[in-house]
Each structure stands twice: as structure tokens, then as C-alpha cells.
Short mmCIF file of N, CA, C and O and ligand atoms in Angstrom, two decimals:
data_model
loop_
_atom_site.label_atom_id
_atom_site.label_comp_id
_atom_site.label_asym_id
_atom_site.label_seq_id
_atom_site.Cartn_x
_atom_site.Cartn_y
_atom_site.Cartn_z
N MET A 310 37.33 -0.52 -23.41
CA MET A 310 36.89 -0.08 -24.75
C MET A 310 35.87 1.14 -24.22
O MET A 310 35.01 1.00 -23.41
N PRO A 311 36.22 2.67 -25.06
CA PRO A 311 35.33 3.63 -24.47
C PRO A 311 34.10 3.51 -24.61
O PRO A 311 33.71 2.95 -25.51
N TYR A 312 33.28 3.97 -23.83
CA TYR A 312 31.79 4.24 -24.11
C TYR A 312 31.51 5.30 -25.19
O TYR A 312 31.94 5.99 -25.70
N ALA A 313 30.49 4.50 -26.14
CA ALA A 313 30.09 5.39 -27.37
C ALA A 313 28.78 5.78 -26.98
O ALA A 313 27.67 4.77 -26.93
N TYR A 314 28.42 7.08 -27.35
CA TYR A 314 27.10 7.79 -26.82
C TYR A 314 26.10 7.60 -28.29
O TYR A 314 26.64 7.94 -29.23
N ASP A 315 24.90 6.71 -28.23
CA ASP A 315 23.90 6.76 -29.40
C ASP A 315 23.06 8.00 -29.13
O ASP A 315 22.42 7.72 -28.46
N ASP A 316 23.22 8.91 -30.01
CA ASP A 316 22.22 10.20 -29.85
C ASP A 316 20.69 10.05 -30.21
O ASP A 316 19.72 10.76 -30.32
N GLN A 317 20.61 8.79 -30.70
CA GLN A 317 19.30 8.20 -31.13
C GLN A 317 18.22 7.64 -30.15
O GLN A 317 17.41 7.27 -30.19
N ASN A 318 18.97 7.58 -28.76
CA ASN A 318 18.38 7.10 -27.81
C ASN A 318 17.25 7.86 -27.41
O ASN A 318 16.97 8.84 -27.19
N ILE A 319 16.07 7.10 -26.51
CA ILE A 319 14.81 7.79 -26.06
C ILE A 319 15.21 8.95 -25.22
O ILE A 319 14.31 10.25 -25.37
N PHE A 320 16.01 9.21 -24.43
CA PHE A 320 16.16 10.03 -23.57
C PHE A 320 16.85 11.45 -24.23
O PHE A 320 16.76 12.44 -23.83
N ALA A 321 17.64 11.14 -25.19
CA ALA A 321 18.36 12.05 -26.07
C ALA A 321 17.09 12.55 -26.88
O ALA A 321 17.11 14.30 -27.11
N LYS A 322 16.28 11.93 -27.41
CA LYS A 322 15.06 12.72 -28.03
C LYS A 322 14.29 13.31 -27.17
O LYS A 322 13.62 14.65 -27.45
N ILE A 323 13.94 13.19 -25.81
CA ILE A 323 13.51 13.84 -24.85
C ILE A 323 14.24 15.03 -24.51
O ILE A 323 13.64 16.20 -24.57
N LEU A 324 15.48 15.03 -24.32
CA LEU A 324 16.31 16.22 -24.18
C LEU A 324 16.31 17.25 -25.20
O LEU A 324 16.33 18.43 -25.13
N ARG A 325 16.09 16.89 -26.65
CA ARG A 325 15.85 17.66 -27.68
C ARG A 325 14.54 17.94 -27.93
O ARG A 325 14.27 18.69 -28.81
N GLY A 326 13.53 17.52 -26.99
CA GLY A 326 12.07 18.04 -27.20
C GLY A 326 11.30 17.33 -28.40
O GLY A 326 10.26 17.81 -28.63
N GLU A 327 11.83 16.25 -28.91
CA GLU A 327 11.11 15.29 -29.80
C GLU A 327 10.21 14.74 -29.22
O GLU A 327 9.06 13.95 -30.18
N ILE A 328 10.22 14.12 -27.95
CA ILE A 328 9.26 13.49 -27.48
C ILE A 328 9.12 14.22 -25.76
O ILE A 328 9.89 14.55 -25.20
N PRO A 329 7.66 14.30 -25.79
CA PRO A 329 7.29 14.91 -24.75
C PRO A 329 7.74 14.22 -23.19
O PRO A 329 7.85 12.80 -23.08
N ASN A 330 7.69 14.76 -21.94
CA ASN A 330 7.90 14.14 -20.62
C ASN A 330 7.26 14.98 -19.57
O ASN A 330 6.78 16.25 -19.76
N ASP A 331 6.96 14.28 -18.55
CA ASP A 331 6.59 14.91 -17.30
C ASP A 331 7.53 15.53 -16.57
O ASP A 331 7.91 14.71 -15.63
N THR A 332 8.14 17.01 -16.95
CA THR A 332 9.21 17.23 -16.03
C THR A 332 8.95 17.55 -14.59
O THR A 332 7.68 18.30 -14.15
N VAL A 333 9.79 16.95 -13.66
CA VAL A 333 9.90 17.23 -12.28
C VAL A 333 10.45 18.45 -12.03
O VAL A 333 10.18 19.31 -11.30
N THR A 334 11.83 18.85 -12.67
CA THR A 334 12.58 19.83 -12.43
C THR A 334 13.80 19.73 -13.28
O THR A 334 13.89 18.94 -14.32
N GLU A 335 14.15 21.12 -13.63
CA GLU A 335 15.35 21.14 -14.95
C GLU A 335 16.29 22.39 -14.28
O GLU A 335 15.90 23.18 -13.85
N THR A 336 17.39 21.85 -14.38
CA THR A 336 18.50 22.88 -14.30
C THR A 336 19.52 23.20 -15.61
O THR A 336 19.05 22.40 -16.61
N GLU A 337 20.30 23.93 -15.28
CA GLU A 337 21.64 23.83 -16.59
C GLU A 337 21.96 22.35 -17.21
O GLU A 337 22.16 22.41 -18.56
N HIS A 338 22.23 21.92 -16.35
CA HIS A 338 22.89 20.45 -16.46
C HIS A 338 22.03 19.16 -16.66
O HIS A 338 22.49 18.25 -16.87
N THR A 339 20.88 19.22 -15.92
CA THR A 339 20.18 17.95 -15.38
C THR A 339 18.82 18.51 -15.81
O THR A 339 18.35 19.30 -15.55
N LEU A 340 17.98 17.18 -15.91
CA LEU A 340 16.55 17.24 -16.34
C LEU A 340 16.23 15.62 -15.55
O LEU A 340 16.82 15.01 -15.48
N ALA A 341 14.78 16.03 -14.77
CA ALA A 341 14.43 14.86 -14.12
C ALA A 341 12.72 14.92 -14.41
O ALA A 341 12.30 15.83 -14.81
N PHE A 342 12.45 13.94 -14.58
CA PHE A 342 11.19 13.27 -15.15
C PHE A 342 10.51 12.48 -14.62
O PHE A 342 11.35 11.03 -14.30
N ARG A 343 9.05 12.06 -14.66
CA ARG A 343 8.49 10.76 -14.33
C ARG A 343 8.85 9.77 -15.23
O ARG A 343 8.54 9.91 -16.37
N ASP A 344 9.00 8.52 -14.82
CA ASP A 344 9.07 7.57 -15.58
C ASP A 344 7.78 6.88 -16.05
O ASP A 344 6.66 7.26 -15.42
N ILE A 345 7.91 6.72 -17.33
CA ILE A 345 6.60 6.41 -18.22
C ILE A 345 5.88 5.10 -17.67
O ILE A 345 4.52 4.92 -17.60
N GLU A 346 6.70 4.04 -17.01
CA GLU A 346 6.05 3.18 -16.48
C GLU A 346 6.54 2.91 -14.99
O GLU A 346 7.48 2.23 -14.37
N PRO A 347 5.68 3.89 -14.02
CA PRO A 347 6.25 3.79 -12.60
C PRO A 347 6.14 2.68 -11.96
O PRO A 347 5.07 1.74 -11.98
N GLN A 348 7.29 2.17 -11.23
CA GLN A 348 7.42 0.73 -10.24
C GLN A 348 6.79 1.24 -8.95
O GLN A 348 7.00 0.33 -8.12
N ALA A 349 6.74 2.52 -8.68
CA ALA A 349 6.28 2.83 -7.31
C ALA A 349 5.92 4.09 -7.44
O ALA A 349 5.78 4.74 -8.46
N PRO A 350 5.01 4.63 -6.13
CA PRO A 350 3.77 5.88 -6.16
C PRO A 350 5.15 7.26 -6.77
O PRO A 350 4.44 7.91 -7.29
N VAL A 351 6.36 7.34 -6.26
CA VAL A 351 7.51 7.85 -6.68
C VAL A 351 8.30 7.22 -7.35
O VAL A 351 8.92 6.23 -7.11
N HIS A 352 8.58 7.78 -8.89
CA HIS A 352 9.58 6.85 -9.63
C HIS A 352 9.92 8.45 -10.64
O HIS A 352 9.32 8.18 -11.79
N VAL A 353 10.82 8.83 -10.24
CA VAL A 353 11.35 9.78 -11.25
C VAL A 353 12.93 9.47 -11.68
O VAL A 353 13.68 8.98 -11.02
N LEU A 354 12.83 9.79 -12.84
CA LEU A 354 14.33 9.64 -13.60
C LEU A 354 15.04 10.93 -13.77
O LEU A 354 14.49 12.01 -14.07
N VAL A 355 16.11 10.80 -13.14
CA VAL A 355 17.33 11.89 -13.28
C VAL A 355 18.35 11.77 -14.32
O VAL A 355 18.89 10.73 -14.18
N ILE A 356 18.42 12.82 -15.34
CA ILE A 356 19.55 12.47 -16.40
C ILE A 356 20.07 13.69 -16.59
O ILE A 356 19.95 14.68 -16.42
N PRO A 357 21.68 13.68 -16.62
CA PRO A 357 22.16 14.90 -17.12
C PRO A 357 22.03 15.14 -18.69
O PRO A 357 21.64 14.09 -19.52
N LYS A 358 22.07 16.20 -19.00
CA LYS A 358 21.87 16.80 -20.14
C LYS A 358 23.09 16.38 -21.33
O LYS A 358 22.82 16.28 -22.17
N GLY A 359 24.10 16.00 -20.90
CA GLY A 359 25.39 15.73 -21.58
C GLY A 359 25.41 14.38 -21.95
O GLY A 359 24.61 13.59 -21.31
N PRO A 360 26.18 13.79 -22.95
CA PRO A 360 26.02 12.71 -23.68
C PRO A 360 26.62 11.59 -22.72
O PRO A 360 27.89 11.42 -23.33
N TYR A 361 26.42 11.06 -21.82
CA TYR A 361 26.78 10.30 -20.95
C TYR A 361 25.95 8.80 -20.97
O TYR A 361 24.77 8.89 -20.92
N VAL A 362 26.85 7.83 -21.26
CA VAL A 362 25.94 6.70 -21.61
C VAL A 362 25.51 5.90 -20.06
O VAL A 362 24.39 5.24 -19.80
N CYS A 363 26.32 5.56 -18.89
CA CYS A 363 26.03 5.22 -17.81
C CYS A 363 26.66 5.89 -16.31
O CYS A 363 27.37 6.58 -16.87
N HIS A 364 26.62 5.30 -15.45
CA HIS A 364 27.23 5.91 -14.22
C HIS A 364 28.79 6.13 -14.17
O HIS A 364 29.16 7.28 -13.78
N ASP A 365 29.60 4.94 -14.51
CA ASP A 365 30.94 5.30 -14.82
C ASP A 365 31.45 6.01 -15.90
O ASP A 365 32.48 6.81 -15.41
N HIS A 366 30.75 6.43 -16.90
CA HIS A 366 31.01 7.11 -17.77
C HIS A 366 30.80 8.72 -17.20
O HIS A 366 31.79 9.24 -17.51
N PHE A 367 29.82 8.84 -16.67
CA PHE A 367 29.53 10.43 -16.08
C PHE A 367 30.23 10.65 -15.08
O PHE A 367 31.02 11.56 -15.12
N ALA A 368 30.59 9.64 -14.17
CA ALA A 368 31.60 10.02 -13.23
C ALA A 368 32.98 10.36 -13.65
O ALA A 368 33.31 10.87 -12.70
N ALA A 369 32.87 9.50 -14.57
CA ALA A 369 34.77 9.72 -15.00
C ALA A 369 34.93 10.96 -16.05
O ALA A 369 36.04 11.58 -15.64
N GLU A 370 33.73 11.21 -16.52
CA GLU A 370 34.28 12.37 -17.52
C GLU A 370 33.27 13.69 -17.59
O GLU A 370 33.45 14.72 -18.18
N ALA A 371 32.27 13.54 -16.91
CA ALA A 371 31.56 14.76 -16.44
C ALA A 371 32.49 15.95 -15.99
O ALA A 371 33.20 15.46 -15.31
N SER A 372 32.06 17.18 -16.08
CA SER A 372 32.76 18.20 -15.44
C SER A 372 32.06 18.12 -13.83
O SER A 372 31.11 17.32 -13.26
N GLU A 373 32.96 18.81 -13.03
CA GLU A 373 32.48 18.84 -11.82
C GLU A 373 31.01 19.75 -11.50
O GLU A 373 30.34 19.25 -10.75
N ALA A 374 30.93 20.74 -12.62
CA ALA A 374 29.65 21.41 -12.16
C ALA A 374 28.70 20.40 -12.68
O ALA A 374 27.50 20.45 -12.03
N GLU A 375 28.81 19.58 -13.94
CA GLU A 375 27.73 18.76 -13.85
C GLU A 375 27.33 17.84 -13.00
O GLU A 375 26.15 17.49 -12.62
N ILE A 376 28.35 17.15 -12.34
CA ILE A 376 28.15 16.43 -11.25
C ILE A 376 27.53 16.64 -10.15
O ILE A 376 26.55 16.22 -9.50
N VAL A 377 27.80 17.77 -9.89
CA VAL A 377 27.49 18.45 -8.62
C VAL A 377 25.94 18.86 -8.76
O VAL A 377 25.11 18.55 -7.78
N ASP A 378 25.73 19.48 -9.90
CA ASP A 378 24.40 19.56 -10.26
C ASP A 378 23.62 18.22 -10.38
O ASP A 378 22.17 18.67 -9.67
N PHE A 379 23.81 17.57 -10.72
CA PHE A 379 23.17 16.34 -10.97
C PHE A 379 22.72 15.79 -9.47
O PHE A 379 21.63 15.17 -9.23
N MET A 380 23.89 15.93 -8.48
CA MET A 380 23.49 15.31 -7.25
C MET A 380 22.73 16.04 -6.43
O MET A 380 21.98 15.59 -5.81
N ARG A 381 23.12 17.34 -6.79
CA ARG A 381 22.09 18.31 -5.86
C ARG A 381 20.47 18.28 -6.53
O ARG A 381 19.73 18.17 -5.25
N VAL A 382 20.35 18.01 -7.54
CA VAL A 382 19.07 17.78 -8.12
C VAL A 382 18.30 16.50 -7.36
O VAL A 382 17.14 16.75 -7.19
N THR A 383 19.22 15.39 -7.43
CA THR A 383 18.55 14.13 -6.73
C THR A 383 18.14 14.62 -5.31
O THR A 383 16.90 13.97 -5.10
N ALA A 384 18.77 15.14 -4.64
CA ALA A 384 18.35 15.63 -2.99
C ALA A 384 16.97 16.45 -3.09
O ALA A 384 16.42 16.17 -2.28
N ARG A 385 17.07 17.30 -4.12
CA ARG A 385 16.06 18.36 -4.06
C ARG A 385 14.62 17.50 -4.43
O ARG A 385 13.78 17.81 -3.76
N ILE A 386 14.86 16.58 -5.28
CA ILE A 386 13.79 15.66 -5.58
C ILE A 386 13.35 14.71 -4.38
O ILE A 386 12.03 14.61 -4.24
N CYS A 387 14.34 14.02 -3.62
CA CYS A 387 13.77 13.09 -2.77
C CYS A 387 13.02 14.31 -1.65
O CYS A 387 12.10 13.52 -0.92
N ALA A 388 13.51 15.49 -1.20
CA ALA A 388 12.83 16.36 -0.67
C ALA A 388 11.58 16.47 -0.91
O ALA A 388 10.42 16.35 -0.45
N SER A 389 11.41 17.02 -2.07
CA SER A 389 10.32 17.57 -2.61
C SER A 389 9.08 16.44 -3.18
O SER A 389 7.89 16.71 -2.98
N GLU A 390 9.66 15.10 -3.29
CA GLU A 390 8.56 14.14 -3.46
C GLU A 390 8.35 13.58 -2.13
O GLU A 390 7.42 12.66 -2.33
N GLY A 391 8.50 14.00 -1.37
CA GLY A 391 8.40 13.70 0.22
C GLY A 391 8.87 12.15 0.80
O GLY A 391 8.40 11.73 1.61
N VAL A 392 10.03 11.91 0.15
CA VAL A 392 10.41 10.54 0.46
C VAL A 392 11.70 10.46 1.24
O VAL A 392 12.31 9.57 1.59
N SER A 393 12.33 11.79 1.52
CA SER A 393 13.68 11.90 2.35
C SER A 393 13.41 11.59 3.68
O SER A 393 12.45 12.56 4.20
N PRO A 394 14.20 10.61 4.18
CA PRO A 394 14.04 10.55 5.87
C PRO A 394 14.17 11.90 6.72
O PRO A 394 13.63 12.20 7.77
N SER A 395 15.19 12.55 6.07
CA SER A 395 15.53 13.90 6.62
C SER A 395 14.32 14.72 6.61
O SER A 395 14.34 16.06 7.52
N GLU A 396 13.29 14.62 5.78
CA GLU A 396 12.10 15.41 5.76
C GLU A 396 10.96 14.83 6.27
O GLU A 396 9.91 15.38 6.06
N GLY A 397 11.11 13.67 7.03
CA GLY A 397 10.04 12.76 7.57
C GLY A 397 9.60 12.19 6.68
O GLY A 397 8.27 11.29 7.04
N GLY A 398 10.09 11.83 5.62
CA GLY A 398 9.49 10.79 4.18
C GLY A 398 9.99 9.40 4.97
O GLY A 398 10.83 9.18 6.10
N GLN A 399 9.49 8.27 4.25
CA GLN A 399 9.81 6.92 4.63
C GLN A 399 10.89 6.22 4.17
O GLN A 399 11.06 5.02 4.15
N GLY A 400 11.44 7.14 3.12
CA GLY A 400 12.84 6.44 2.43
C GLY A 400 12.58 6.43 0.95
O GLY A 400 11.64 6.27 0.61
N PHE A 401 13.68 6.21 0.31
CA PHE A 401 13.76 5.88 -0.95
C PHE A 401 14.89 5.07 -1.61
O PHE A 401 15.70 4.52 -0.88
N ARG A 402 14.88 4.60 -2.96
CA ARG A 402 16.21 3.99 -3.19
C ARG A 402 16.29 4.70 -4.53
O ARG A 402 15.72 5.03 -5.48
N VAL A 403 17.75 4.78 -4.65
CA VAL A 403 18.23 5.19 -5.70
C VAL A 403 18.87 4.07 -6.91
O VAL A 403 19.77 3.28 -6.26
N ILE A 404 18.56 3.89 -8.01
CA ILE A 404 19.10 2.88 -8.91
C ILE A 404 19.85 3.70 -10.28
O ILE A 404 18.97 4.13 -10.84
N GLY A 405 20.71 3.11 -10.55
CA GLY A 405 21.47 3.23 -11.76
C GLY A 405 21.86 1.98 -12.27
O GLY A 405 22.84 1.10 -12.17
N ASN A 406 21.14 1.81 -13.49
CA ASN A 406 21.56 0.30 -14.28
C ASN A 406 22.50 0.91 -14.98
O ASN A 406 22.64 2.00 -15.80
N ALA A 407 23.35 -0.32 -15.62
CA ALA A 407 24.60 0.01 -16.56
C ALA A 407 24.81 -1.19 -17.17
O ALA A 407 25.14 -2.35 -16.68
N GLY A 408 24.56 -1.20 -18.47
CA GLY A 408 25.13 -2.53 -19.13
C GLY A 408 23.99 -3.61 -19.44
O GLY A 408 23.00 -3.38 -18.85
N GLU A 409 24.50 -4.76 -19.94
CA GLU A 409 23.56 -5.86 -19.88
C GLU A 409 23.19 -6.60 -18.58
O GLU A 409 22.01 -6.59 -18.40
N ASP A 410 24.09 -6.88 -17.84
CA ASP A 410 23.91 -7.49 -16.68
C ASP A 410 22.91 -6.85 -15.95
O ASP A 410 22.22 -7.33 -14.92
N ALA A 411 22.80 -5.39 -15.90
CA ALA A 411 22.01 -4.70 -15.09
C ALA A 411 20.56 -4.26 -15.99
O ALA A 411 19.39 -3.71 -15.18
N VAL A 412 20.54 -4.98 -17.00
CA VAL A 412 19.55 -4.81 -18.04
C VAL A 412 19.21 -3.07 -18.26
O VAL A 412 18.12 -2.48 -18.18
N GLN A 413 20.20 -2.61 -18.36
CA GLN A 413 19.89 -0.89 -18.71
C GLN A 413 19.04 -1.05 -20.24
O GLN A 413 19.79 -1.32 -21.21
N GLU A 414 18.11 -0.47 -20.47
CA GLU A 414 17.54 -0.37 -21.58
C GLU A 414 17.64 1.11 -22.08
O GLU A 414 17.69 0.72 -23.41
N VAL A 415 18.05 2.05 -21.54
CA VAL A 415 18.13 3.33 -22.16
C VAL A 415 19.67 3.68 -22.03
O VAL A 415 19.97 4.17 -21.11
N PRO A 416 20.30 4.02 -23.16
CA PRO A 416 21.81 4.24 -23.06
C PRO A 416 22.19 5.51 -23.01
O PRO A 416 22.80 6.12 -23.95
N HIS A 417 21.26 6.30 -22.39
CA HIS A 417 21.65 7.56 -21.48
C HIS A 417 21.42 7.43 -19.92
O HIS A 417 20.61 7.13 -19.65
N TYR A 418 22.75 8.22 -19.41
CA TYR A 418 22.98 7.68 -18.01
C TYR A 418 21.74 8.16 -17.18
O TYR A 418 21.38 9.62 -17.52
N HIS A 419 20.99 7.61 -16.34
CA HIS A 419 20.00 8.07 -15.66
C HIS A 419 20.02 7.35 -14.05
O HIS A 419 20.49 6.06 -14.13
N LEU A 420 19.53 7.94 -13.38
CA LEU A 420 19.22 7.50 -11.90
C LEU A 420 17.74 7.36 -11.84
O LEU A 420 16.81 8.17 -11.96
N HIS A 421 17.05 6.17 -11.34
CA HIS A 421 15.97 5.94 -10.81
C HIS A 421 15.72 6.56 -9.24
O HIS A 421 16.52 6.01 -8.50
N ILE A 422 14.63 7.46 -8.95
CA ILE A 422 14.51 7.76 -7.45
C ILE A 422 13.33 7.07 -7.42
O ILE A 422 12.17 7.19 -8.02
N LEU A 423 13.11 5.99 -6.46
CA LEU A 423 11.92 5.16 -6.19
C LEU A 423 11.80 5.28 -4.73
O LEU A 423 12.20 5.18 -3.87
N GLY A 424 10.26 5.27 -4.56
CA GLY A 424 9.56 5.68 -3.18
C GLY A 424 8.22 5.76 -3.18
O GLY A 424 7.55 5.58 -3.93
N GLY A 425 7.67 5.88 -2.00
CA GLY A 425 6.33 6.06 -1.77
C GLY A 425 5.66 4.47 -1.42
O GLY A 425 4.29 4.76 -1.26
N ARG A 426 6.39 3.62 -1.46
CA ARG A 426 5.94 2.39 -0.59
C ARG A 426 6.92 1.32 -0.18
O ARG A 426 8.26 1.88 -0.33
N PRO A 427 6.87 0.43 0.66
CA PRO A 427 7.96 -0.47 1.16
C PRO A 427 8.49 -0.85 -0.12
O PRO A 427 8.17 -1.46 -1.13
N LEU A 428 9.72 -0.92 -0.34
CA LEU A 428 10.32 -1.55 -1.52
C LEU A 428 11.33 -2.69 -1.49
O LEU A 428 11.80 -3.23 -2.65
N GLY A 429 11.04 -3.37 -0.49
CA GLY A 429 11.69 -4.73 -0.25
C GLY A 429 13.04 -4.62 -0.17
O GLY A 429 13.97 -3.73 -0.20
N ARG A 430 13.65 -5.90 -0.26
CA ARG A 430 15.27 -5.94 -0.30
C ARG A 430 15.63 -5.49 -1.50
O ARG A 430 14.87 -5.56 -2.33
N MET A 431 17.18 -5.18 -1.30
CA MET A 431 17.51 -4.44 -2.92
C MET A 431 17.57 -5.37 -3.80
O MET A 431 17.29 -4.93 -4.88
N LEU A 432 18.22 -6.89 -3.59
CA LEU A 432 17.96 -7.75 -4.81
C LEU A 432 17.55 -8.92 -4.48
O LEU A 432 17.78 -9.39 -3.23
N GLN A 433 16.93 -9.84 -5.42
CA GLN A 433 16.60 -11.20 -5.24
C GLN A 433 17.89 -11.86 -5.26
O GLN A 433 18.78 -11.56 -6.35
N LYS A 434 18.27 -13.28 -4.64
CA LYS A 434 19.03 -13.85 -5.04
C LYS A 434 19.04 -14.60 -6.58
O LYS A 434 17.60 -14.87 -6.84
N GLY A 435 19.98 -15.22 -7.16
CA GLY A 435 20.00 -15.77 -8.41
C GLY A 435 19.65 -14.68 -9.45
O GLY A 435 19.52 -14.92 -10.47
P1 5GP B 1251 16.73 1.48 -17.52
O1 5GP B 1251 16.21 0.00 -17.52
O2 5GP B 1251 17.48 2.09 -18.58
O3 5GP B 1251 17.47 1.55 -16.09
O4 5GP B 1251 15.32 2.23 -17.19
C1 5GP B 1251 14.51 2.83 -18.22
C2 5GP B 1251 13.44 3.57 -17.99
O5 5GP B 1251 13.23 4.49 -18.68
C3 5GP B 1251 12.38 2.35 -17.80
O6 5GP B 1251 11.95 2.66 -16.09
C4 5GP B 1251 11.08 3.05 -18.57
O7 5GP B 1251 10.16 2.88 -18.03
C5 5GP B 1251 11.66 4.52 -18.79
N1 5GP B 1251 11.00 4.77 -20.13
C6 5GP B 1251 11.70 4.28 -21.21
N2 5GP B 1251 11.06 5.10 -22.31
C7 5GP B 1251 10.59 6.34 -21.95
C8 5GP B 1251 9.91 7.28 -22.04
O8 5GP B 1251 9.67 7.60 -23.39
N3 5GP B 1251 9.45 8.26 -21.34
C9 5GP B 1251 9.51 8.07 -20.01
N4 5GP B 1251 9.41 9.04 -19.10
N5 5GP B 1251 10.22 7.02 -19.32
C10 5GP B 1251 10.69 5.92 -20.34
#
């Protein structure tokens, strides 16, 4: 079944300026802002400005310009937030939740960039 984008989701409202956000950086195709309930000292959400529901939707249907911009923004944030090992940081985790099993709460594609503390193993068993 093709993805259907709901333009009433909270990130769509942030993109329209209807809800404030703590912006980290913004480009033509991408917005990054701090998570309202941070799970780590660094917790930045990176979202494309286009109407994509989740990772495979974005990866399959976004333009190359959107995808490249999105990925480059994530790299710049890892550097500017001081978590990139390439810049002497202690590391980070990128998480993209999709759908029910992954407990995706907001149906607008986003990556979480988490860091600034030891993050433990990727998943708990069960
Ligand atoms: P998901 O579970 O969909 O991967 O993650 C959604 C994330 O969005 C959560 O970490 C949640 O704290 C964050 N979030 C939900 N509503 C808002 C909001 O209005 N502003 C910001 N900055 N983050 C939000």
C-alpha cells in the first residue's frame, strides 16, 4: 500500500510555522531542531521539508537534491554538536523509526541524532 501523508502531523505544523521550534539549522530542503523531550544531551531531529512519512518513503521518492541535502545536514550537525568522532567527539547514534513496531509517533520522516553520553547497546532483547 503506498504511503499517505497526513499534513496535520506536528512536524508539518512546525514546517508551516504554526508551532515554534528550537532550530539547529535550516536549508532549502531540510530543517533540524531540538527534540522537545531530549533523551540525551544532544538530541536533534532532522526532517525533510517535503511530505514523506518515513525512511523508505523518503529514500524511494525524494529527489536526489533532497536526499543529498538531508544527509549532508546530518553530517554538519554531528560535527557542530561535537559528537562526531571525526572531530574528536565521543560518537552518536542515528535513529529513524517507521511504523507501529518501531513506535513512530510523528508520521513525518525524521532522523534522531543522539549523543553526548554513553548510549548503551542498540536494542534490548525482547
Ligand atoms: P518518533 O517516535 O516519531 O521517532 O519520535 C518523535 C519525536 O518527536 C519524539 O522524540 C518527541 O519527543 C518529538 N516531538 C514530538 N512533538 C514535538 C514537538 O512539538 N516539538 C519537538 N521539538 N519535538 C517533538
